[in-house]
mmCIF file of C-alpha atoms in Angstrom:
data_model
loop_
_atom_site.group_PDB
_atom_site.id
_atom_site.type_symbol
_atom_site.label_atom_id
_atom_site.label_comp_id
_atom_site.label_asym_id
_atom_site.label_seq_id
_atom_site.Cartn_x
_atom_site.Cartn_y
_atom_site.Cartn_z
ATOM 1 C CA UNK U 15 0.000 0.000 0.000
ATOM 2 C CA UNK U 16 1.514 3.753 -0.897
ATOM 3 C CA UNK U 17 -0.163 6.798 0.362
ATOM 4 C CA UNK U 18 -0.634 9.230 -1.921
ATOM 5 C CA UNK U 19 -0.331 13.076 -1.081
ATOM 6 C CA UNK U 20 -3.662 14.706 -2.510
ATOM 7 C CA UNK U 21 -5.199 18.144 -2.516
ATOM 8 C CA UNK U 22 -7.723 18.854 -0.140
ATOM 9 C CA UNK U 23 -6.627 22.668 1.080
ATOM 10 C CA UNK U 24 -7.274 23.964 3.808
ATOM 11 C CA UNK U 25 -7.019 20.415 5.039
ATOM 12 C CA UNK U 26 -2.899 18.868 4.968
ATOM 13 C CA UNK U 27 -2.527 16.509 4.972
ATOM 14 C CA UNK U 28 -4.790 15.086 3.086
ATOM 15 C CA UNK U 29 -4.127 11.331 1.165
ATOM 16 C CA UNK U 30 -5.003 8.895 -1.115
ATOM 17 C CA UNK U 31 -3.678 5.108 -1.351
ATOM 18 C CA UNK U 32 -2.885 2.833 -4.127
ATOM 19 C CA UNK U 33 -3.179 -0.944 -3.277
ATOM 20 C CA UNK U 34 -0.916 -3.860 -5.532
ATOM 21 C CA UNK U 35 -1.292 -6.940 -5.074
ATOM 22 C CA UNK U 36 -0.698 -9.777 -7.086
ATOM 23 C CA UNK U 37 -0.209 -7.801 -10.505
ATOM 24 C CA UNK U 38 -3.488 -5.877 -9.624
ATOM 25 C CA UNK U 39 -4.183 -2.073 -8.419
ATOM 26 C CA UNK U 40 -6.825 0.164 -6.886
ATOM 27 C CA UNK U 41 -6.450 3.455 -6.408
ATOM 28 C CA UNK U 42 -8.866 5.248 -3.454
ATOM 29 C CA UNK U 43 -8.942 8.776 -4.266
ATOM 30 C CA UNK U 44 -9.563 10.262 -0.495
ATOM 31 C CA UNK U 45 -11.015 13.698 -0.023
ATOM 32 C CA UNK U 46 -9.238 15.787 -3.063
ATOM 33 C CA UNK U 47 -9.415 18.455 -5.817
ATOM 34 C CA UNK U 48 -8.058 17.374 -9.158
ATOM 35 C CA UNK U 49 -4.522 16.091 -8.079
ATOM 36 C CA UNK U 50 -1.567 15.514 -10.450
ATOM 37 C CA UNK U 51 -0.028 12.862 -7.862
ATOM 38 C CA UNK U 52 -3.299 10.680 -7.511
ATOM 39 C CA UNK U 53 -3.272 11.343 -11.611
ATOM 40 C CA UNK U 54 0.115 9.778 -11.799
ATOM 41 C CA UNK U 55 -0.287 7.337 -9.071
ATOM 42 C CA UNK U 56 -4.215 6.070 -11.118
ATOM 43 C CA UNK U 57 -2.358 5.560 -14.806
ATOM 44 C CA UNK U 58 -3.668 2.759 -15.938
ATOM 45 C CA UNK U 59 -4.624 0.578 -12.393
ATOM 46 C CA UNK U 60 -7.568 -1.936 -12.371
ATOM 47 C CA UNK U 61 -10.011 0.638 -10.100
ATOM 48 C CA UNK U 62 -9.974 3.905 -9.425
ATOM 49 C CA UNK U 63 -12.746 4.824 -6.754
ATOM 50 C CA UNK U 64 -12.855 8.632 -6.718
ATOM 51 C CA UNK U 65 -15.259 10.584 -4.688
ATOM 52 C CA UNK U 66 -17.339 13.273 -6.186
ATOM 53 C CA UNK U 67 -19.517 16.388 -4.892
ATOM 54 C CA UNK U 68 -22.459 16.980 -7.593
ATOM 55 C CA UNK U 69 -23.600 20.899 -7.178
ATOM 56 C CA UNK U 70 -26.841 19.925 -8.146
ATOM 57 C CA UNK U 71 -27.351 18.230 -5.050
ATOM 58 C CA UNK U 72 -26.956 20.966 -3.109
ATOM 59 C CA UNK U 73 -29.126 23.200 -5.208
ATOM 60 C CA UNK U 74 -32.113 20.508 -4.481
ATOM 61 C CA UNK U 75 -31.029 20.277 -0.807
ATOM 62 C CA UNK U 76 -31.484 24.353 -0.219
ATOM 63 C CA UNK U 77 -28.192 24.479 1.041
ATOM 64 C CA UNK U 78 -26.469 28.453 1.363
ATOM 65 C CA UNK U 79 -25.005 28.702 -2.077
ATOM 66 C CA UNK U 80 -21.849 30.081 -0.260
ATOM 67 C CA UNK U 81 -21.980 27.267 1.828
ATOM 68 C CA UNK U 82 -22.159 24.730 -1.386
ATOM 69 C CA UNK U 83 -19.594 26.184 -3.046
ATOM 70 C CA UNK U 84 -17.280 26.135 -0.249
ATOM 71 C CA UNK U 85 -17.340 22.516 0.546
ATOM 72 C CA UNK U 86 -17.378 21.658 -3.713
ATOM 73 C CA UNK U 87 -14.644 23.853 -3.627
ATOM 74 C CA UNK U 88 -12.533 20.931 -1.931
ATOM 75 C CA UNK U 89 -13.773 18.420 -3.759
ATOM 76 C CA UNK U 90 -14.010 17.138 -7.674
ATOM 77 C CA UNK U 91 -17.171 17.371 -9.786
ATOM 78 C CA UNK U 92 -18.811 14.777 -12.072
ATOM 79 C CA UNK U 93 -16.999 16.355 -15.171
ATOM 80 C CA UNK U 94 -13.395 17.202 -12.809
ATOM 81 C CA UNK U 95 -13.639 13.398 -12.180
ATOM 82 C CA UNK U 96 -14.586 12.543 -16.063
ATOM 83 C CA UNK U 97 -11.566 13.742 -16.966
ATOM 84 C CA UNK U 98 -9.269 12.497 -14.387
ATOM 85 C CA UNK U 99 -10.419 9.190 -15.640
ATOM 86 C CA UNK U 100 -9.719 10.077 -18.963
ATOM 87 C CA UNK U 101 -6.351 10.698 -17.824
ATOM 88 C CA UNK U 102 -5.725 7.240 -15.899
ATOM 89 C CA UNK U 103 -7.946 5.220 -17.933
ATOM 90 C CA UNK U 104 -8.380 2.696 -15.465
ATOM 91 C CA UNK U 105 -10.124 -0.901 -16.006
ATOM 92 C CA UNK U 106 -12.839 0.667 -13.918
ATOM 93 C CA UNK U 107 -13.650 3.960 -12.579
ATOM 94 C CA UNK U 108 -16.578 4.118 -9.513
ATOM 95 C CA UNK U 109 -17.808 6.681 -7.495
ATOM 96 C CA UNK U 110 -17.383 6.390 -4.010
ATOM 97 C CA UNK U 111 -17.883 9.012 -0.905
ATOM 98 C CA UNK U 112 -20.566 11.119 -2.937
ATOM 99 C CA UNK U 113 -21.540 14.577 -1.505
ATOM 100 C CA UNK U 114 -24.301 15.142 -1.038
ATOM 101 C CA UNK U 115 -25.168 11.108 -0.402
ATOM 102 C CA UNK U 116 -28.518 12.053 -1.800
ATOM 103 C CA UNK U 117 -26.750 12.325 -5.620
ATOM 104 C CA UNK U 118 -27.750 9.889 -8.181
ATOM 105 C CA UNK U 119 -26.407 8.628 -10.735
ATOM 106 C CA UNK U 120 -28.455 11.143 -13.059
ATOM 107 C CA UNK U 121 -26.391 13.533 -11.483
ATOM 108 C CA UNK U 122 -22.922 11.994 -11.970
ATOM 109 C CA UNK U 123 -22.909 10.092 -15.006
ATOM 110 C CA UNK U 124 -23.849 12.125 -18.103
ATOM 111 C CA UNK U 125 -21.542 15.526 -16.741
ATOM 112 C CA UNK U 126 -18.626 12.421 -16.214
ATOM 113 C CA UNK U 127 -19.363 11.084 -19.947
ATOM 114 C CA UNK U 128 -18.728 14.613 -21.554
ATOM 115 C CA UNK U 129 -15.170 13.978 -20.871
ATOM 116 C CA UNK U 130 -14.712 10.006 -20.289
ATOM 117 C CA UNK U 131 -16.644 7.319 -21.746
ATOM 118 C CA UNK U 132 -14.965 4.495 -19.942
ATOM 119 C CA UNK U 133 -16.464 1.931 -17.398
ATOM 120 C CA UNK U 134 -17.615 3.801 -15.016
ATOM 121 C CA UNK U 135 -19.954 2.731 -12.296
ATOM 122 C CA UNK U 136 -21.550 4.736 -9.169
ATOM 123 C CA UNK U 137 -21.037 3.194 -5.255
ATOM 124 C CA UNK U 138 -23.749 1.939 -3.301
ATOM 125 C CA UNK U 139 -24.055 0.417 0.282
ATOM 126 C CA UNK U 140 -22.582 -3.240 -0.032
ATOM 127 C CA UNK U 141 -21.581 -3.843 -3.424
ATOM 128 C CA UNK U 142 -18.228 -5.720 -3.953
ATOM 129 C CA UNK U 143 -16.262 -5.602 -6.566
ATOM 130 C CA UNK U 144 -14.072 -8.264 -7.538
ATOM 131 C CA UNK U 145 -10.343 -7.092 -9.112
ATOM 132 C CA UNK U 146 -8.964 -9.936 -10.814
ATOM 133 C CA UNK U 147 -8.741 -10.967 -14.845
ATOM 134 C CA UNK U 148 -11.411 -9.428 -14.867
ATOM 135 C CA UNK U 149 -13.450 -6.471 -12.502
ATOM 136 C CA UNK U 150 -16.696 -7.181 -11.519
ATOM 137 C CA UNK U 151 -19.576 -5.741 -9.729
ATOM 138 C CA UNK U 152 -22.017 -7.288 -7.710
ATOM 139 C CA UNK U 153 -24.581 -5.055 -6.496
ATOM 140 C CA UNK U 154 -26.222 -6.329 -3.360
ATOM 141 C CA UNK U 155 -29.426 -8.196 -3.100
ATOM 142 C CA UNK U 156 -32.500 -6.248 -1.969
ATOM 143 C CA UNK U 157 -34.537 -8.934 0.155
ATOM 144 C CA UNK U 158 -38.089 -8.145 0.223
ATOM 145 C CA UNK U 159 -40.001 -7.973 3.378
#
């Protein structure tokens, strides 16, 4: 595992991490802005799980447009993130630690796909992914009551 120095000013540090094991690699963003190190650390790796603020969110949620723009501020946006996959072009991209939580994938994918058209696949609660020949999702089960 290698940390990864990120940008997430005012807050320092502030990392990522890069996992390799077995000929494989994931690359966990952390809290950041677009930042040339996780860039150079994310060429090329299996997964790339990036987190994301979507300003619509906020918008919907009535939250002080000072306020919003603050906290997206120190963050990447759906099309920020569209291109940093562009740049890495990893085997899959996902979206992980979305702010606002209350984002879909409405909101993330199409301003992502201006820029990337890649694999690209939004978190949820419980889904695994699998990182071997091949990357796959599972999305988790809903039981009904």
């Amino acid at each position: 595992m290698t940390a990864i120095e990120v940008d997430h000013a005012p807050v320092e540090p502030a990392y990522g991490y890069r996992i390799d094991y077995e000929g494989r690699s994931v690359v966990l963003s952390g809290d950041t802005r677009i930042s040339d190190n996780l860039v150079r650390a994310a060429a090329g790796v299996d997964l790339l799980v990036h987190e994301v603020a979507s300003p619509e969110t906020f918008v919907r949620a009535g939250v002080n447009p000072e306020r919003a723009k603050s906290v997206v501020a120190h963050h990447v946006t759906p099309e920020q993130a569209g291109e940093v996959f562009e740049r890495t072009k990893p085997r899959l991209a996902i979206y992980s630690h979305i702010v606002l939580p209350t984002a879909t994938a409405d909101d993330l994918v199409p301003a992502s796909r201006k820029t990337y058209n890649g694999p690209l696949e939004v978190g949820e609660d419980l889904m695994v992914i699998e990182v071997g020949k091949d990357v796959i999702v599972r999305r988790p089960s809903l039981a009904k009551p």
